[in-house]
Short mmCIF file of C-alpha atoms in Angstrom, two decimals:
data_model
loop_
_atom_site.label_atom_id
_atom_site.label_comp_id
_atom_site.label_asym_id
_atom_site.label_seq_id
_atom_site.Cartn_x
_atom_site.Cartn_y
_atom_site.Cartn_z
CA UNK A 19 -85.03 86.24 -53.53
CA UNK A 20 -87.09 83.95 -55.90
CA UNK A 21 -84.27 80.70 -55.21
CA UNK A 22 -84.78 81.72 -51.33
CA UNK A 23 -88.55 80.58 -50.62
CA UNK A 24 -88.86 78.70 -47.26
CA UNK A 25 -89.92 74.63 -47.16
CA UNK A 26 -90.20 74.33 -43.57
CA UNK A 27 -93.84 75.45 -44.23
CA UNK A 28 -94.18 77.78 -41.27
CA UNK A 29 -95.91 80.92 -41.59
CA UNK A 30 -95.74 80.23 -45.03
CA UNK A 31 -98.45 82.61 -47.18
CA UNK A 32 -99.74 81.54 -50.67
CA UNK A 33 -101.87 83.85 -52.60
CA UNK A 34 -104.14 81.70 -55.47
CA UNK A 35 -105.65 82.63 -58.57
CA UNK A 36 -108.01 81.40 -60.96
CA UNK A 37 -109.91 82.83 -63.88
CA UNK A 38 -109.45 79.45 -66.10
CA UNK A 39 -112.99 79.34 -66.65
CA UNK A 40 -116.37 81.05 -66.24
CA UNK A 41 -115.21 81.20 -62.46
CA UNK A 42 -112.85 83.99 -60.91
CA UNK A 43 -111.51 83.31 -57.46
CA UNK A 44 -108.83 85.27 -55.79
CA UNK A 45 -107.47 83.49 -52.41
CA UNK A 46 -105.06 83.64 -49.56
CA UNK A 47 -103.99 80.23 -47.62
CA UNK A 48 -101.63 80.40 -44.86
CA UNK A 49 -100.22 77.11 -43.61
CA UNK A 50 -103.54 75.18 -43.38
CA UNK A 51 -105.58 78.29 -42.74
CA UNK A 52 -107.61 79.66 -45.93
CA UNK A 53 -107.75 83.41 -44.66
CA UNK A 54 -109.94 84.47 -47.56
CA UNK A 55 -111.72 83.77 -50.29
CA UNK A 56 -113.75 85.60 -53.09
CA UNK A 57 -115.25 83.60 -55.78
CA UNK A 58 -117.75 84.61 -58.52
CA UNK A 59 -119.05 82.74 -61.09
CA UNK A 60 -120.99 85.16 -62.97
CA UNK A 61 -120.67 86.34 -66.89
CA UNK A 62 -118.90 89.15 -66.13
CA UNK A 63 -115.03 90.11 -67.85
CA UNK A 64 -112.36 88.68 -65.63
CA UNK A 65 -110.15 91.26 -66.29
CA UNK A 66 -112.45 93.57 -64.88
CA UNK A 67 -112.60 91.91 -61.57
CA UNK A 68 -109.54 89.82 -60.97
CA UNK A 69 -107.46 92.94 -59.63
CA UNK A 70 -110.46 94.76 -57.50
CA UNK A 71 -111.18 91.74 -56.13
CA UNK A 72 -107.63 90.91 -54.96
CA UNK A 73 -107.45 94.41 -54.12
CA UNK A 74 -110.84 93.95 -51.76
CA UNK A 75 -108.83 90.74 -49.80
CA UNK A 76 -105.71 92.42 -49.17
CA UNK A 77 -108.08 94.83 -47.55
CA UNK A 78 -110.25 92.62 -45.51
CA UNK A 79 -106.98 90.65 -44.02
CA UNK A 80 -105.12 93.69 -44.03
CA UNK A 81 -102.66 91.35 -46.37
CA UNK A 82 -99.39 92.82 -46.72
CA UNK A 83 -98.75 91.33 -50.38
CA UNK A 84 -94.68 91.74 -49.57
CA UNK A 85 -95.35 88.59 -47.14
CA UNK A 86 -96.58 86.39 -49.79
CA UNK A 87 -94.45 83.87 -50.51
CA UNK A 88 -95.84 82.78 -53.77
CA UNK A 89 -98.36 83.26 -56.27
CA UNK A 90 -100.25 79.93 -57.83
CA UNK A 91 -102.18 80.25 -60.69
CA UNK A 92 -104.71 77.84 -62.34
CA UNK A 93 -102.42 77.60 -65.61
CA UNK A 94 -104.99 75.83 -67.72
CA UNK A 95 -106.31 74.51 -69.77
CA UNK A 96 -109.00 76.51 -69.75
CA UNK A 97 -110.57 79.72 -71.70
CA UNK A 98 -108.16 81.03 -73.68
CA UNK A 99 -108.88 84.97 -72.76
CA UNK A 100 -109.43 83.69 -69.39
CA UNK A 101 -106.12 82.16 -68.84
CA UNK A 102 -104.22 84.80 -70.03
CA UNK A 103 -105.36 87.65 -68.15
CA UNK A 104 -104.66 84.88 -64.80
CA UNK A 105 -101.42 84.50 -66.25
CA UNK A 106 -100.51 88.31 -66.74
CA UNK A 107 -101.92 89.00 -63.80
CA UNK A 108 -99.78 86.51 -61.60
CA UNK A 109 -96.75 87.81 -64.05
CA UNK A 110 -97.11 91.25 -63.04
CA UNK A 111 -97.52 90.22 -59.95
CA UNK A 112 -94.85 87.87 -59.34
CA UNK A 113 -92.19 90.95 -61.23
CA UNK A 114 -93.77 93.46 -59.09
CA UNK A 115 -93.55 91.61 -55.80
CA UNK A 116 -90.28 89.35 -56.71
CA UNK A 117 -92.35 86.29 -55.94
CA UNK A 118 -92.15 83.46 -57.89
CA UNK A 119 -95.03 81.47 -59.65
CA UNK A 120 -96.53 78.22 -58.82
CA UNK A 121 -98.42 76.93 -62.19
CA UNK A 122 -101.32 74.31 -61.09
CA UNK A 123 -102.58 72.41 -63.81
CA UNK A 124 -106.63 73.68 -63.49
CA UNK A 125 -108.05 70.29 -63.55
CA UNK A 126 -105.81 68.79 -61.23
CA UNK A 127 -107.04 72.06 -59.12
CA UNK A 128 -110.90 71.55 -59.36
CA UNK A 129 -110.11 67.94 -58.09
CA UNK A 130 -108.37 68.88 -55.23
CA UNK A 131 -111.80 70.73 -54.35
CA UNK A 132 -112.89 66.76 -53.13
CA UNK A 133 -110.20 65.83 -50.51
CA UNK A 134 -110.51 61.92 -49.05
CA UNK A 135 -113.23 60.84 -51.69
CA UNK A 136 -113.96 57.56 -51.49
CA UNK A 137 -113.54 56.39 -55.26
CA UNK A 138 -112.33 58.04 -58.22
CA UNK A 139 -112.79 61.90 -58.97
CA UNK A 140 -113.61 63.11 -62.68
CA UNK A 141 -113.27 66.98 -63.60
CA UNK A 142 -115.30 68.19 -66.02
CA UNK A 143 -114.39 71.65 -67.73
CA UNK A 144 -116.66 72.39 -71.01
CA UNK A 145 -114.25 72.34 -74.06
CA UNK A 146 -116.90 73.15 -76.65
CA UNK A 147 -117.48 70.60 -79.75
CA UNK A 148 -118.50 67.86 -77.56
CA UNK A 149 -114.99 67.89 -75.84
CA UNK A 150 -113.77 68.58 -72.07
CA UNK A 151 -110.67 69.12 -70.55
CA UNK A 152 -110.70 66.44 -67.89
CA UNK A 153 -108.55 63.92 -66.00
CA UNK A 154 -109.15 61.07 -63.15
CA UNK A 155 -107.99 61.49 -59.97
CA UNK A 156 -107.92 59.23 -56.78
CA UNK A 157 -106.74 60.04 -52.95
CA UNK A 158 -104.52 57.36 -51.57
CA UNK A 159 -103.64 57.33 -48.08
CA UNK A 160 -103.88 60.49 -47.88
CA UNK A 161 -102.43 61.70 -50.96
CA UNK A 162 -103.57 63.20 -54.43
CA UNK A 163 -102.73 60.96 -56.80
CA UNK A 164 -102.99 61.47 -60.62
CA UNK A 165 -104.62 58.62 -62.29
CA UNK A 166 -105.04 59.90 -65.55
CA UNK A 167 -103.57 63.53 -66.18
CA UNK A 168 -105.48 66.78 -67.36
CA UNK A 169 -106.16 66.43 -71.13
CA UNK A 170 -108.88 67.60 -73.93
CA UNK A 171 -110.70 64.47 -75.37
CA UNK A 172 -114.62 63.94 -76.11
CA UNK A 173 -116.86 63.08 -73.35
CA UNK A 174 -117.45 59.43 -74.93
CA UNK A 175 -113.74 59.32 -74.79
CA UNK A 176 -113.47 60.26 -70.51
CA UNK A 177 -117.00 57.99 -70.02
CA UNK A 178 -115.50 54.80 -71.56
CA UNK A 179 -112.13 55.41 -69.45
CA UNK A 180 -114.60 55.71 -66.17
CA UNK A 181 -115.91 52.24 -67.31
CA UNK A 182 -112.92 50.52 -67.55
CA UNK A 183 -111.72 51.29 -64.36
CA UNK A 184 -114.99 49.89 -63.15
CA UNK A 185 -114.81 52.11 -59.70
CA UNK A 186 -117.03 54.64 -58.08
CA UNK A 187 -116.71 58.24 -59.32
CA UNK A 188 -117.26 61.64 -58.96
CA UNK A 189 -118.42 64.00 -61.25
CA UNK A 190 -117.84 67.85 -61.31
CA UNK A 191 -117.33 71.39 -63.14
CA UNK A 192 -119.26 73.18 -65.35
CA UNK A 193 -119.61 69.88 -68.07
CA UNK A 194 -121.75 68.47 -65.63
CA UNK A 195 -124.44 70.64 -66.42
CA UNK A 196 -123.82 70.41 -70.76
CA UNK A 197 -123.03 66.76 -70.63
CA UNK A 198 -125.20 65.13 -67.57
CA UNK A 199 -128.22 62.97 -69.95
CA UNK A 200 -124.92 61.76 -71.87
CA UNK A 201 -123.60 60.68 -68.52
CA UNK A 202 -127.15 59.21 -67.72
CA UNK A 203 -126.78 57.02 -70.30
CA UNK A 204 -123.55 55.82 -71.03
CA UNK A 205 -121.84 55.57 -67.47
CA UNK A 206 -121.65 52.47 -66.28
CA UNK A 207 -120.29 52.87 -63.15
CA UNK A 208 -121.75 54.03 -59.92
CA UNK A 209 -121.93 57.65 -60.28
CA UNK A 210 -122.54 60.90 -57.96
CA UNK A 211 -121.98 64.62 -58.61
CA UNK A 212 -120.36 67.28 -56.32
CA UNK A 213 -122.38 70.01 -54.52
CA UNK A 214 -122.61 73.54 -55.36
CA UNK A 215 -120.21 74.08 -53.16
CA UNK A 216 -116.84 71.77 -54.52
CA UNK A 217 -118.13 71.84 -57.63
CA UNK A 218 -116.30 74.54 -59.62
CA UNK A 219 -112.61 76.47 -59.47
CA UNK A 220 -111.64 78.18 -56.03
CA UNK A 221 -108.50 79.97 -55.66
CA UNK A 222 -108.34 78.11 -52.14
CA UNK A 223 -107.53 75.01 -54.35
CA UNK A 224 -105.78 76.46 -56.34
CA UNK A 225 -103.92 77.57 -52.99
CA UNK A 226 -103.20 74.80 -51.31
CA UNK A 227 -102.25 72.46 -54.24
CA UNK A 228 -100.06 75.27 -54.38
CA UNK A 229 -98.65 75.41 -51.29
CA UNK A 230 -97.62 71.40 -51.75
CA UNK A 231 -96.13 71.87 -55.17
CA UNK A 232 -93.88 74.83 -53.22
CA UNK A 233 -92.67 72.58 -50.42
CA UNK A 234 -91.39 69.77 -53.53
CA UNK A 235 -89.45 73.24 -54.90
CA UNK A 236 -92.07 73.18 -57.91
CA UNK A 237 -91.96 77.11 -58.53
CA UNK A 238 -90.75 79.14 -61.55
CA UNK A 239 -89.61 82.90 -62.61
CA UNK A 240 -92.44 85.19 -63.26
CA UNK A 241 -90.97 85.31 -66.49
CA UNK A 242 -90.98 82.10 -67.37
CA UNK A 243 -94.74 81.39 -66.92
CA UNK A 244 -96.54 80.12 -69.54
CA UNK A 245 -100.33 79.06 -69.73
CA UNK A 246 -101.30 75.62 -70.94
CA UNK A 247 -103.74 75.80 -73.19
CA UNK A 248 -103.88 72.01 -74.18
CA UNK A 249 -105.28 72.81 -77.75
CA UNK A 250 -105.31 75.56 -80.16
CA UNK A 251 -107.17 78.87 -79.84
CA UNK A 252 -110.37 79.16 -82.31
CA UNK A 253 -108.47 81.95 -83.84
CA UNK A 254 -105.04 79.73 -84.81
CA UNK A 255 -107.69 76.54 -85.76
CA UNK A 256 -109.11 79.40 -88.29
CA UNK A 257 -105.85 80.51 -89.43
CA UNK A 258 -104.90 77.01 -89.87
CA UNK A 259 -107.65 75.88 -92.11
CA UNK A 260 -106.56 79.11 -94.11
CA UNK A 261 -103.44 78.21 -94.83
CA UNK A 262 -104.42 74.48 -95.59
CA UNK A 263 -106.75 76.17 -98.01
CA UNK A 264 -104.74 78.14 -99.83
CA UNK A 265 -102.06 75.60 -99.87
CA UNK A 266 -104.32 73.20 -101.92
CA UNK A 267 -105.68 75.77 -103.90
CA UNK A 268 -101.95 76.40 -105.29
CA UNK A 269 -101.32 72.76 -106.07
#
């Protein structure tokens, strides 16, 4: 059933999820339609809520999950814990349901948040030690384009790229708040910063990237999915510097 997902776009359900970051947003979009929506962006374990929340949509919409087409995930980067209970979630999802998985880069996602903006749009997602995961983005006649794609540099890094493009931007995700007096001062550009309410993951983005990446056939096995974590885990950078240690130390 996986090879036999419909193009034609009618009717077509796509259930989104995203717990790439302090954020956890379950969705449902339908065509053009975002039926629901339940976001929360509070310090609370994702994998405590991911599930009861999804269960609390399917109840509200009366959601038949066996009329989902597909299941998009925010695949990173991201938190590492966070990303993997999205990913086994949409797994055991996608093997329960026999629905395949549509993995949306998570920067690419939060962009999407800013449909039509004039200029260019800069994610933000707080990397720790002074880097983000971040990309730039434009819409071009219509379409999402890619300018520079989703990677994990230092802000100074992202900044200067802004400034050599020389063009209007928009700033947003939760960097904004860590890294705004560096912005201040070293963006050169004309600058703004999204509202509170485009301004951080949604599962309806998530969604309805989706749903375009399913028309172009861009789907995968449950099995197959993967996260993309864009760096190493502070736990394999530790084990790492052990080995390099001990390495040396025989020399």
């Amino acid at each position: 059933s996986q090879n036999n997902h419909r193009r034609d776009g009618a009717g077509m359900k796509i259930l989104g999820l995203d717990s790439s970051g302090l954020v956890a947003s379950v969705a449902v979009v339908e065509d053009d339609t975002l039926l629901s929506e339940y976001t929360v962006n509070h310090k609370k374990t994702h994998s405590q809520t991911l599930l009861p929340m999804l269960d609390e949509i399917v109840r509200m919409i009366e959601l038949d999950l066996n009329e989902v087409d597909a299941i998009a995930v925010a695949a990173g980067p991201g938190s590492f814990t966070g990303l993997r209970i999205g990913s086994a979630t949409a797994k055991g999802l996608g093997l329960a349901l026999d629905k395949p998985l549509i993995a949306v880069p998570t920067v690419d996602a939060l962009a999407y948040n800013l449909y039509e903006t004039h200029g260019v749009i800069c994610p933000l997602m707080d990397a720790r030690r002074n880097q983000v995961y971040t990309g730039i983005y434009e819409f071009a006649d219509g379409k999402f384009q890619v300018i520079s794609a989703q990677e994990a540099i230092s802000i100074e890094e992202i900044i200067e790229k802004i400034n050599q493009i020389g063009r209007e931007v928009i700033f947003l995700g939760d960097g904004v708040p860590v890294f705004r007096e560096k912005i201040e001062a070293d963006c050169k550009v004309s600058h703004h910063y999204a509202p509170a309410h485009v301004n951080r993951q949604r599962a309806g983005a998530v969604a309805a990237l989706g749903t375009l990446y399913y028309k172009e056939g861009k789907v995968q096995n449950a099995r197959d999915h993967q996260p993309e974590y864009l760096r190493l885990s502070q736990a394999e950078r530790e084990r790492l510097q052990r080995e390099k240690k001990n390495c040396e130390e025989k020399k």
